[in-house]
Short mmCIF file of C-alpha atoms in Angstrom, two decimals:
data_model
loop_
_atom_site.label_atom_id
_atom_site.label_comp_id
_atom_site.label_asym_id
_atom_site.label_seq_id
_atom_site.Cartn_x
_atom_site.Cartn_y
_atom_site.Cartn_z
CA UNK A 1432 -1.69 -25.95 -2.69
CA UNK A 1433 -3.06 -22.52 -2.39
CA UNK A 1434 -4.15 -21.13 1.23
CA UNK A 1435 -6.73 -18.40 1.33
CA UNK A 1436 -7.25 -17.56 5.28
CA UNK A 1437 -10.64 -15.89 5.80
CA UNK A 1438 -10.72 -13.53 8.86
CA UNK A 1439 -13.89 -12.78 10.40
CA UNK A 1440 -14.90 -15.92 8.87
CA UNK A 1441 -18.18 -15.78 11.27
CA UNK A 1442 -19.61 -13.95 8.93
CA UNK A 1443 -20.91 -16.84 7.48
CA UNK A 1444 -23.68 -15.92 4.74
CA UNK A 1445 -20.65 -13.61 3.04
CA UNK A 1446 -18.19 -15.97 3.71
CA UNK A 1447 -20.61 -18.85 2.19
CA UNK A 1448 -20.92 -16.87 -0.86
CA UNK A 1449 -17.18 -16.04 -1.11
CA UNK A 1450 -16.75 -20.02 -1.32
CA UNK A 1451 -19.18 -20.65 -3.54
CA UNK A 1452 -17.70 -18.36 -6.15
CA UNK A 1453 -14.18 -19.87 -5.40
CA UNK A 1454 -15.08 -23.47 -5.72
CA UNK A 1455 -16.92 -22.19 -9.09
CA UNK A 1456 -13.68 -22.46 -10.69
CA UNK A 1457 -12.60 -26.14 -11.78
CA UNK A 1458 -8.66 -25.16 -12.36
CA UNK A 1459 -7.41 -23.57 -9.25
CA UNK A 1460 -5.95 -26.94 -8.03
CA UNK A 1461 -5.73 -28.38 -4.30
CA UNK A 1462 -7.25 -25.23 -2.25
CA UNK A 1463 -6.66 -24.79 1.71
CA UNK A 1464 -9.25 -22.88 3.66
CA UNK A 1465 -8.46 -21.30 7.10
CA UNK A 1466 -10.98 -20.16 8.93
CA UNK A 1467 -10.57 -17.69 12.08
CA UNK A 1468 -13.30 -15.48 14.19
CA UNK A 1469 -12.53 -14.55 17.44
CA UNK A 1470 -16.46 -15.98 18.40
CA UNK A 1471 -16.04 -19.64 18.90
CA UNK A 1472 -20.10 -20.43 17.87
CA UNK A 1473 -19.63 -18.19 14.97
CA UNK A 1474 -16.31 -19.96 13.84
CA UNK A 1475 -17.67 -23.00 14.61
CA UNK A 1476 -20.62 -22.40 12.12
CA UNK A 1477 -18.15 -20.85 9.87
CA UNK A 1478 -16.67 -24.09 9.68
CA UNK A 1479 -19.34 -26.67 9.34
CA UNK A 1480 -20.55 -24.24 6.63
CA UNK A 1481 -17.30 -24.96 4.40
CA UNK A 1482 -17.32 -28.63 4.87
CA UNK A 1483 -20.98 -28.40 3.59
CA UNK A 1484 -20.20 -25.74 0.24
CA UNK A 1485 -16.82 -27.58 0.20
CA UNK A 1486 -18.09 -31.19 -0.01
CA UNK A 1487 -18.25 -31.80 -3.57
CA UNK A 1488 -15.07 -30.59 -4.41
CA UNK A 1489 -12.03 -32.66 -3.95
CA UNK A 1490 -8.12 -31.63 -3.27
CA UNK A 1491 -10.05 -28.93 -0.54
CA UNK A 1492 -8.90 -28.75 2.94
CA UNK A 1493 -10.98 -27.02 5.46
CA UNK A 1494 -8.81 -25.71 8.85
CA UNK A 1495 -10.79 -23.15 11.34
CA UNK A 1496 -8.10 -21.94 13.77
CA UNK A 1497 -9.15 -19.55 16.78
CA UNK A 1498 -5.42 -18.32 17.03
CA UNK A 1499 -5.00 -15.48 14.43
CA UNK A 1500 -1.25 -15.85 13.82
CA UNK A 1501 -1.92 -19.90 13.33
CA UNK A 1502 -4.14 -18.97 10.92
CA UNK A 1503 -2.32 -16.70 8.66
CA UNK A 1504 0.83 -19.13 8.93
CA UNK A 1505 1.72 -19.92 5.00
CA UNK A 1506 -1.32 -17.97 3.38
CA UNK A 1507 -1.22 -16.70 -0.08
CA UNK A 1508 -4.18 -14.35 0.24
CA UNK A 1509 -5.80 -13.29 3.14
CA UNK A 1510 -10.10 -12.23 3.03
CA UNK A 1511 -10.65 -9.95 5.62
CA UNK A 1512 -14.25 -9.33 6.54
CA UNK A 1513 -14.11 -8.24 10.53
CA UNK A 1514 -16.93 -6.07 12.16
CA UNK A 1515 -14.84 -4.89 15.48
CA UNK A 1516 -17.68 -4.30 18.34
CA UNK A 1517 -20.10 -6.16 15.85
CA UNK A 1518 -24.10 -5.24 16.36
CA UNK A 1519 -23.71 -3.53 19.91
CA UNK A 1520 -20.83 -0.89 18.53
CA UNK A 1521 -23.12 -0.24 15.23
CA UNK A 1522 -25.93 0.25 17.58
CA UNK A 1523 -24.22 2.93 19.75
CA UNK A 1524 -22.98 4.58 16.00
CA UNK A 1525 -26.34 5.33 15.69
CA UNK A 1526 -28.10 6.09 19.04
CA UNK A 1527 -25.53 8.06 20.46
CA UNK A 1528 -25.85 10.42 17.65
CA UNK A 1529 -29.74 10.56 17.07
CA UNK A 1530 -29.62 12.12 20.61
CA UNK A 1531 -27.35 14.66 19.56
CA UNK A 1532 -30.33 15.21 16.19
CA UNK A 1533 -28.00 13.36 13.82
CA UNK A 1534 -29.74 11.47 11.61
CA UNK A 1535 -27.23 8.73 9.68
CA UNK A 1536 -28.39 5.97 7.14
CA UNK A 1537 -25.94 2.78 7.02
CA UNK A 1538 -22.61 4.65 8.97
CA UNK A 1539 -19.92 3.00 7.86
CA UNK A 1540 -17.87 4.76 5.40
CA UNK A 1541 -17.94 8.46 6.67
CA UNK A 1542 -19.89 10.50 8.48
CA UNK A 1543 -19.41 10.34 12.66
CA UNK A 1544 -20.34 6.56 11.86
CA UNK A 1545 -17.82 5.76 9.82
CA UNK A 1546 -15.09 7.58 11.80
CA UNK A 1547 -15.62 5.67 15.38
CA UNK A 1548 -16.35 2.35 13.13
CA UNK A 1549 -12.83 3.00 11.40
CA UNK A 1550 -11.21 4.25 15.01
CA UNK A 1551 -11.77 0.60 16.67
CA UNK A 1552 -10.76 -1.91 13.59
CA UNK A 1553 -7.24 0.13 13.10
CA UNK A 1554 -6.14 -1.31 16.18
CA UNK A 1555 -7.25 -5.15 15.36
CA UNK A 1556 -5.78 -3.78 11.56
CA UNK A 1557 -2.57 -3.12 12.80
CA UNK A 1558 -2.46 -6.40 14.46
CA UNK A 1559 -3.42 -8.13 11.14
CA UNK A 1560 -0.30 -6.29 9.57
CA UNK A 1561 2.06 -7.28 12.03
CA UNK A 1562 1.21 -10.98 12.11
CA UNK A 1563 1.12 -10.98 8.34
CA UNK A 1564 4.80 -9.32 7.78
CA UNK A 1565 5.85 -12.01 9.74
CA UNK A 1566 4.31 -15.17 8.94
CA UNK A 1567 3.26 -14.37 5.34
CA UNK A 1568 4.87 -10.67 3.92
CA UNK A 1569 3.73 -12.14 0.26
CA UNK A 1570 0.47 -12.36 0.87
CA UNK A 1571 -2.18 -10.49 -0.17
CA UNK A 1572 -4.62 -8.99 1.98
CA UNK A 1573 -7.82 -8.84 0.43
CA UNK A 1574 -10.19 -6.48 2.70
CA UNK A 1575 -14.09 -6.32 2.25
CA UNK A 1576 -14.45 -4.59 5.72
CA UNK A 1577 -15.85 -0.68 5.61
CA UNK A 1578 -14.72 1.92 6.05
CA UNK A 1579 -13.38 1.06 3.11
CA UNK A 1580 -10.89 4.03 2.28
CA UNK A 1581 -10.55 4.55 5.99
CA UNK A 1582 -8.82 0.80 6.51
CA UNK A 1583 -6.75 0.82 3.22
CA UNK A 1584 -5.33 4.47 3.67
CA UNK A 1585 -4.58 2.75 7.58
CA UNK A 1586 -2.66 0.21 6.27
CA UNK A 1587 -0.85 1.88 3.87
CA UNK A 1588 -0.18 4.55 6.68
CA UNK A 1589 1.33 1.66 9.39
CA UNK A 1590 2.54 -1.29 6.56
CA UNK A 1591 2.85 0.16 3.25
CA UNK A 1592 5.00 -2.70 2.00
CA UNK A 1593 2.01 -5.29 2.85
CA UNK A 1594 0.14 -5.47 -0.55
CA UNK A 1595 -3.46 -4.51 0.45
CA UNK A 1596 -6.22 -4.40 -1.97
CA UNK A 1597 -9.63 -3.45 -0.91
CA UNK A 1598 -12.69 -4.45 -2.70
CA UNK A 1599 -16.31 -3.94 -3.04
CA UNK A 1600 -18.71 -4.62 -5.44
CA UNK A 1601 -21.00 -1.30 -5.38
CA UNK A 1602 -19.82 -0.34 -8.80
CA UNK A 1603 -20.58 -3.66 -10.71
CA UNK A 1604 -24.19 -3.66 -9.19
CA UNK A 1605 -24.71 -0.28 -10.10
CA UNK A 1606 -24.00 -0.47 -13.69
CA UNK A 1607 -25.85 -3.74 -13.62
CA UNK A 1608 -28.72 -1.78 -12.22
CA UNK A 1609 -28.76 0.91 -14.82
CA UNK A 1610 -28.31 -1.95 -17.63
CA UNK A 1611 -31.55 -3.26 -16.51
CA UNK A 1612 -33.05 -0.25 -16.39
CA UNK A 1613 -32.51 0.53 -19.70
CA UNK A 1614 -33.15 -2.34 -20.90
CA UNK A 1615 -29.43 -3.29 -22.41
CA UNK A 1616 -27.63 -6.50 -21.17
CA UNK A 1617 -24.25 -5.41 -19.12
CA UNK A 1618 -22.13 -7.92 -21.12
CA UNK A 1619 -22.39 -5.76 -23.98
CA UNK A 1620 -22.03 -2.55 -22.41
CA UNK A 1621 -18.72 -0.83 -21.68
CA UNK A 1622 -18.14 1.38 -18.15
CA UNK A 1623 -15.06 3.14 -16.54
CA UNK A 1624 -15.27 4.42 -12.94
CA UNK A 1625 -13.07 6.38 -10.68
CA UNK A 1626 -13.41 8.36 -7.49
CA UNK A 1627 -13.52 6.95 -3.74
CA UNK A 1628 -15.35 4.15 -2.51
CA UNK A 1629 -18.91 4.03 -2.42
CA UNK A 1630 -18.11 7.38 -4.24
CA UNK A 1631 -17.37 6.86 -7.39
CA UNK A 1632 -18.35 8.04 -10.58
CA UNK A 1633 -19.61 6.41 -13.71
CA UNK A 1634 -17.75 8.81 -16.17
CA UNK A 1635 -17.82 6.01 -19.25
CA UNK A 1636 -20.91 3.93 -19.57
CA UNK A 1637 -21.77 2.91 -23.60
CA UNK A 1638 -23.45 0.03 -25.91
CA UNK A 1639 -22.02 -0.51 -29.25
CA UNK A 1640 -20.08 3.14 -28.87
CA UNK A 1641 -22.66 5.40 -28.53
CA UNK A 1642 -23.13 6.39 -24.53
CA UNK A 1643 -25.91 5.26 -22.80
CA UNK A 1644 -26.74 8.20 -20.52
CA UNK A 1645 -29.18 9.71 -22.94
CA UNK A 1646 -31.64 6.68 -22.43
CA UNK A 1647 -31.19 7.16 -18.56
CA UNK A 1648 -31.89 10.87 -19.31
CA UNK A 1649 -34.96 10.23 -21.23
CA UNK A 1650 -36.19 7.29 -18.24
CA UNK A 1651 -36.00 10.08 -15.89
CA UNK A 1652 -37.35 12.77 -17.45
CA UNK A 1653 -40.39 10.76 -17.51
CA UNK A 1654 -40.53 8.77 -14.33
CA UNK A 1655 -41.43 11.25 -11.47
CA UNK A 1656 -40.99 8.70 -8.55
CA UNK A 1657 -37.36 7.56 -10.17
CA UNK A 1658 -36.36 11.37 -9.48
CA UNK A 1659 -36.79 10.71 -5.89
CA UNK A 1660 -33.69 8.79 -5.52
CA UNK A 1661 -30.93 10.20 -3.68
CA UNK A 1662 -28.28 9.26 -6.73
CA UNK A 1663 -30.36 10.03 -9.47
CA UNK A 1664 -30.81 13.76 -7.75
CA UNK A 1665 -27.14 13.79 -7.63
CA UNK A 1666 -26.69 12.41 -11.06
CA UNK A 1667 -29.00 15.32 -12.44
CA UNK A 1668 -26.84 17.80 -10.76
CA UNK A 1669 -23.58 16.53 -11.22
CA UNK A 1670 -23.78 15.12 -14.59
CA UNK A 1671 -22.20 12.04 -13.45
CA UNK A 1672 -23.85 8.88 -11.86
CA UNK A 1673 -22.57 7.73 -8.75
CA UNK A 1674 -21.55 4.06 -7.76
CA UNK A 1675 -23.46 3.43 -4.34
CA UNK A 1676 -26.84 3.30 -3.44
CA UNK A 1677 -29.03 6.35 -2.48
CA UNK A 1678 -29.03 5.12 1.69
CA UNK A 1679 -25.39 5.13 1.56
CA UNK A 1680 -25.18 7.92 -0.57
CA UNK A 1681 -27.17 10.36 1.69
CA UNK A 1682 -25.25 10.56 4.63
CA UNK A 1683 -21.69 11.08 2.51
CA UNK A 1684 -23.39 14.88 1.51
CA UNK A 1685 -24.47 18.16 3.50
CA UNK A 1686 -27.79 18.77 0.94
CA UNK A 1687 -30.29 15.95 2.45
CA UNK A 1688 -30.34 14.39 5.71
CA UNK A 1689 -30.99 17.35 7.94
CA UNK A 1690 -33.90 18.61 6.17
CA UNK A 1691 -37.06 17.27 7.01
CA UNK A 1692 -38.61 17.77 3.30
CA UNK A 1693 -35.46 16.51 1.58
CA UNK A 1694 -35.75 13.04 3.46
CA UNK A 1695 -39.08 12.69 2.18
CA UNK A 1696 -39.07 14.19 -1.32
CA UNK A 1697 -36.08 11.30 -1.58
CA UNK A 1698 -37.25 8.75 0.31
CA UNK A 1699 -34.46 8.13 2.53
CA UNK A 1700 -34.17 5.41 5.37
CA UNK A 1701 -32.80 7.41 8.34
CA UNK A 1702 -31.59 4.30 10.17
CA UNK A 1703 -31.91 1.64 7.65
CA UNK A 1704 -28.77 -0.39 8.57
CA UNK A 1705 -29.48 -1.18 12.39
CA UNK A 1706 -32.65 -2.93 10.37
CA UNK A 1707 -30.44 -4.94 8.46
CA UNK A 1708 -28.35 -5.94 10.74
CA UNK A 1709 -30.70 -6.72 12.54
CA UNK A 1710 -31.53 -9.30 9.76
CA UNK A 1711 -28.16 -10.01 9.31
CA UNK A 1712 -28.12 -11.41 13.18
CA UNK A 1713 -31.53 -13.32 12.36
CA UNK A 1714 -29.83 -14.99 9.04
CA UNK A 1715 -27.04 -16.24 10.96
CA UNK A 1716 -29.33 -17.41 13.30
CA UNK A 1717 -31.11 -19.60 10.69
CA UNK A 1718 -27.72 -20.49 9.12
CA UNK A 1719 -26.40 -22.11 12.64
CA UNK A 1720 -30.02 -23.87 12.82
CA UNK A 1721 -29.99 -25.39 9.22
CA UNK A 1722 -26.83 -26.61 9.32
CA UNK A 1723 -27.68 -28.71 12.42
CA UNK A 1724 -30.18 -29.97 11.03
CA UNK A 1725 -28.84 -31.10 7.92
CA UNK A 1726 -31.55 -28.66 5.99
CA UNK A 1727 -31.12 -26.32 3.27
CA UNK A 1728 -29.22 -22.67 3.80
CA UNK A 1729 -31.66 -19.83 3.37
CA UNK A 1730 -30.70 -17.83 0.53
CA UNK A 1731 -28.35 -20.61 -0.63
CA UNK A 1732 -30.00 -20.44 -4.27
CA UNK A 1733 -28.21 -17.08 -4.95
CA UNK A 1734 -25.34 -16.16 -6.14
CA UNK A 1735 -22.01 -13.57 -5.50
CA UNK A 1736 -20.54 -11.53 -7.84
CA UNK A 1737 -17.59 -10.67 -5.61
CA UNK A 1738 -13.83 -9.82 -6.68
CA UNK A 1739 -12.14 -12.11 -4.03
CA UNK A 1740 -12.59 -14.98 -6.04
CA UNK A 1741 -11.61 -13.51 -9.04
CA UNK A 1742 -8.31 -12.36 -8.05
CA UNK A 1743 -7.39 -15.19 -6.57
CA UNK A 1744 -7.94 -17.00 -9.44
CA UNK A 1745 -6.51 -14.58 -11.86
CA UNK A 1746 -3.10 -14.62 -9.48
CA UNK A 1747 -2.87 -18.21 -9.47
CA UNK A 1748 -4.28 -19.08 -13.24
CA UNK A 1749 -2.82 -16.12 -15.18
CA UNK A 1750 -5.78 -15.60 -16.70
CA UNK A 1751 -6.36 -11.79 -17.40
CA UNK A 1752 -9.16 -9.63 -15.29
CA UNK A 1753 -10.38 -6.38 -14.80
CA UNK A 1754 -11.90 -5.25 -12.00
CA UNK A 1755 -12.50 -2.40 -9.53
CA UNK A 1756 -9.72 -1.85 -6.63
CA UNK A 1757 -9.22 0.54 -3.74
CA UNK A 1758 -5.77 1.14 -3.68
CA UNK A 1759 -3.38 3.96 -2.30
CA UNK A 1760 -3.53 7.05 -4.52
CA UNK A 1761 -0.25 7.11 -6.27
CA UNK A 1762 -0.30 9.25 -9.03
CA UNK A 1763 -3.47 7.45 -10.10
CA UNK A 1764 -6.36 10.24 -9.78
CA UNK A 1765 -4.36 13.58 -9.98
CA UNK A 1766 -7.04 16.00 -8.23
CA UNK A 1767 -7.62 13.99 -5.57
CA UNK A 1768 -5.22 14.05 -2.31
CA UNK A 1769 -2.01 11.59 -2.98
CA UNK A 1770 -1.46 8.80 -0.54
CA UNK A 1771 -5.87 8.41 0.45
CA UNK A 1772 -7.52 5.43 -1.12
CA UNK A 1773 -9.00 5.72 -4.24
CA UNK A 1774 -11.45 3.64 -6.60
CA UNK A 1775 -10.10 2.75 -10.12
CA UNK A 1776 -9.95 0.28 -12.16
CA UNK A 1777 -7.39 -2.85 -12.35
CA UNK A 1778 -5.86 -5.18 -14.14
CA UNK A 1779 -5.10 -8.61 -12.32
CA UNK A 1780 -3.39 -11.90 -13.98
CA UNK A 1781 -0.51 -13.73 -12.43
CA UNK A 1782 2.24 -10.71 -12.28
CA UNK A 1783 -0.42 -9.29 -9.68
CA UNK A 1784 -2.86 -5.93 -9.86
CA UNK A 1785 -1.66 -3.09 -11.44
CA UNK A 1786 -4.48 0.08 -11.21
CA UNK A 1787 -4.88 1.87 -13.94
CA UNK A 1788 -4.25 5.83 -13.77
CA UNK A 1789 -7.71 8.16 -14.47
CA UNK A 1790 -5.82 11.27 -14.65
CA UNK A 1791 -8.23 13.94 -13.58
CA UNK A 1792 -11.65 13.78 -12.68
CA UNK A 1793 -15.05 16.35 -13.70
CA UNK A 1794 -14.12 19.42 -11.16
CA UNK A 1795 -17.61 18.69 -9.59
CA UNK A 1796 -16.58 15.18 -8.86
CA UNK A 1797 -13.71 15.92 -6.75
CA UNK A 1798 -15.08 18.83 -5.23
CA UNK A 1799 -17.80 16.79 -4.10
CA UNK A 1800 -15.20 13.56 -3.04
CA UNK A 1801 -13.22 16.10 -0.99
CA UNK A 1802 -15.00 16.60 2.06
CA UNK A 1803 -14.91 12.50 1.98
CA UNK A 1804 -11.61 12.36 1.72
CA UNK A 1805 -10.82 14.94 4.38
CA UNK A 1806 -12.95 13.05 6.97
CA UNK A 1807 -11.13 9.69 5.81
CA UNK A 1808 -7.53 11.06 6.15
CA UNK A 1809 -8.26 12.91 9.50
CA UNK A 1810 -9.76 9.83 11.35
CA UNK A 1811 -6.49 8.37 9.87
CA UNK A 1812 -3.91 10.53 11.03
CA UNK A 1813 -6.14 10.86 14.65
CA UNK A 1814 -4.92 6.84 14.75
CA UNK A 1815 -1.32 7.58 13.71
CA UNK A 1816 -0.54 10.08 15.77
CA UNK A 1817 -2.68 9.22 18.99
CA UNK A 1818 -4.19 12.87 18.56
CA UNK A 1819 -7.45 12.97 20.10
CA UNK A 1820 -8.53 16.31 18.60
CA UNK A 1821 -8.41 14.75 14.80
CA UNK A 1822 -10.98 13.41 16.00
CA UNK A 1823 -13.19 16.39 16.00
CA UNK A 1824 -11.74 17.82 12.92
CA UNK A 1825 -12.58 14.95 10.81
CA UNK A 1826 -16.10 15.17 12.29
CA UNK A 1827 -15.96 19.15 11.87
CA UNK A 1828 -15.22 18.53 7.93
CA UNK A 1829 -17.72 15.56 7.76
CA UNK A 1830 -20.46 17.01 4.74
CA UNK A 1831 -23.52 15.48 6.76
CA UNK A 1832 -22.09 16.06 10.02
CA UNK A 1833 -21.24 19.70 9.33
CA UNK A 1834 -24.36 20.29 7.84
CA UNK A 1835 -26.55 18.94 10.60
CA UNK A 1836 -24.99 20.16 14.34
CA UNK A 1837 -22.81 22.82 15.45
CA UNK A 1838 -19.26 22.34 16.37
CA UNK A 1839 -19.94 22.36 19.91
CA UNK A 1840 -22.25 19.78 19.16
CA UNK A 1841 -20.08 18.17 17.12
CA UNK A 1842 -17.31 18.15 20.09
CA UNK A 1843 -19.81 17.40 22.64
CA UNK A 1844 -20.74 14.23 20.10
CA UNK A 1845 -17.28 12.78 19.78
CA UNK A 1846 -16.73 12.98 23.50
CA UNK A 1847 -20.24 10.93 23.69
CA UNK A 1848 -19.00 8.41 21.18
CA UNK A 1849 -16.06 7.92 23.01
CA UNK A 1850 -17.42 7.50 26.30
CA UNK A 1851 -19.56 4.89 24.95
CA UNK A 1852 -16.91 2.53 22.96
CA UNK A 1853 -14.37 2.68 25.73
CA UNK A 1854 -11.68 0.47 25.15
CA UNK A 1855 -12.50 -0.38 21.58
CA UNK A 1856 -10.57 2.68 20.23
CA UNK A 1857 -6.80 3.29 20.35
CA UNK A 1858 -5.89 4.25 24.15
CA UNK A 1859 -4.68 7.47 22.88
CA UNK A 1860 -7.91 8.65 21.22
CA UNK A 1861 -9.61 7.94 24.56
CA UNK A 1862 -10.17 11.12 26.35
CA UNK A 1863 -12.19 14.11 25.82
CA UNK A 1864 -10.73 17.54 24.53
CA UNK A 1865 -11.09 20.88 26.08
CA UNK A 1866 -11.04 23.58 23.95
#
């Protein structure tokens, strides 16, 4: 029997979907589910939502567990999908900055949003590490939770013999995207990306060997309102397409969000994600009231393309996969810094996931990944080394935060941020710093 513990199973529409996909497969044999939240509704709803996706397929045992170490007892892979603070911590990410005139989009992988979001889940991280080295060091730990290259770089930093992949499905949507905008079906196109998370670059993307960037040229050229997309201004001067959406991808660079006409020559949602969360909250909310009542899940006629699933059942199967992985960078991507999490591609099948080296990437495509990276591996070391001025420096190095304030304002806004998540952060990193 296979056990796949889902942490932060609460979050039930992604953890519904991650199920679905699972159960998808007919040969994976007897399955165990653990679920664990540290919300006893939300785990509670967590559960009666697997019993429900769960009913039609036999040899499947569902277990919720509020006790974290009881629930990683035996697992083979571990889903890990926690929002630390949830909705009132991304709420003060946001407000506490638009005081200081810092405007932010989704704030979760960089940018003075992503750094206080990363800050307070590397303690409950760390945790997750410990418990796991003890109760199940073969494991894998299979982490959906942003920021991304923030939590795997953590990991790596406090448990690098814990296997740790971290996945994310912005690349596969994006080149599904561009398929359909060209008008090409993605199963018989060929891509390659590398780069960082929500980063990445598209640097291979072809039908029937002849590249397929021409045709997105030639859309472009002649579509005035598809030029005011953040990515497709970026693609135009970078030459290569990047793998995340324009909202995310406007807050990761120091060319858009602080000028008034850039925002609205590109159309960009200053604030978008306290709106979707925001929806998130009112989803769940429907969720816990439709399973009650017996009724039908709202949105349960979609479907996932996520990796989770995948993996597992490549692991346990054999059968072959490629997909996209955030791993440690280990000789894999050769101008960008060693040891900071990286996006490549990866082969999975029962030995386990082996990345795939991309050698070097375009100049312009690490120059522009660098400021990420140095914001990432800051906020990381801040946690390692309980040094409360890393802090700043990561923010000081931030492209949309260094763009937009001055670095007394930049001080001033860490000290804020602080202030206001108290004794969600490391105790170390809790204090102001005088200059």
């Amino acid at each position: 029997m296979t056990t796949i513990c889902f942490l932060g199973a609460g979050s039930v529409v992604f953890t519904r979907d991650l199920l679905s996909d699972l159960f998808a497969y007919d040969d994976l044999g007897d399955l165990r589910v653990v679920l664990h939240d540290i919300d006893p509704e939300r785990l509670a709803t967590a559960e009666a939502l697997a019993q429900r996706v769960s009913a039609d397929r036999p040899g499947t045992k569902v277990v919720a567990e509020a006790d974290r170490r009881s629930a990683l007892q035996g697992a083979d892979f571990v889903v890990n999908s926690i929002q630390v603070g949830m909705f009132d911590a991304t709420l003060r990410d946001f407000e506490v900055p638009e005081r200081f005139g810092l405007r932010q989009t989704i704030a979760d992988t960089v940018g003075i949003g992503g750094i206080f979001r990363g800050l307070r889940t590397f303690p409950v991280l760390e945790g997750i590490a410990r418990d796991m080295l003890e109760v199940c060091p073969d494991a894998w730990l299979l982490n959906y939770t942003n920021p991304m290259a923030m939590n795997v770089a953590y990991l790596h930093a406090v448990a690098p013999q814990l296997k740790v992949l971290g996945l994310c499905h912005s690349v596969h949507w994006t080149v599904h995207g561009l398929c359909e905008l060209v008008g090409v079906p993605m199963a018989e196109t060929s891509f390659r990306s590398a780069g960082v998370n929500h980063q990445a670059w598209l640097l291979e993307w072809t039908h029937q060997g002849e590249s397929l960037y021409p045709r997105l040229d030639e859309l472009i050229a002649r579509d005035a309102e598809l030029r005011r997309r953040v990515r497709v201004d970026m693609y135009r001067r970078i030459g290569f397409y990047p793998t995340e959406t324009s909202e995310h991808s406007a807050e990761y660079l120091p060319w858009y969000l602080h000028d008034d006409d850039e925002v609205e020559r590109l159309r960009i949602p200053v604030g978008a994600y306290v709106g979707i969360s925001r929806e998130n909250l009112e989803e769940y909310a429907a969720t816990r009231r439709a399973l009650a009542a017996g009724e039908a899940l709202p949105g349960e006629e979609r479907t996932a393309t996520e990796y989770a699933p995948q993996v597992v059942h490549s692991i346990v199967t054999g059968q072959h996969r490629e997909i996209v992985a955030n791993v440690p960078n280990l000789g894999l991507i050769d101008n960008l810094p060693a040891g900071f999490t990286i996006e490549v591609p990866a082969d999975v099948d029962a030995t386990g996931v082996r990345p795939r080296p991309a050698g070097a990437l375009p100049t312009q495509c690490a120059a522009v990944n660098a400021a990420y990276c140095s914001t990432g591996m800051l906020t990381v070391e801040a946690a390692v080394t309980g040094d409360p001025r890393k802090v700043r420096q990561a923010a000081m190095v931030d492209a949309n935060t260094s763009a937009s304030l001055t670095v007394d304002r930049i001080w001033a806004l860490c000290d804020a941020l602080v202030a206001a998540h108290g004794d969600l952060l490391p105790e170390p990193l809790r204090v102001p710093v005088a200059l």
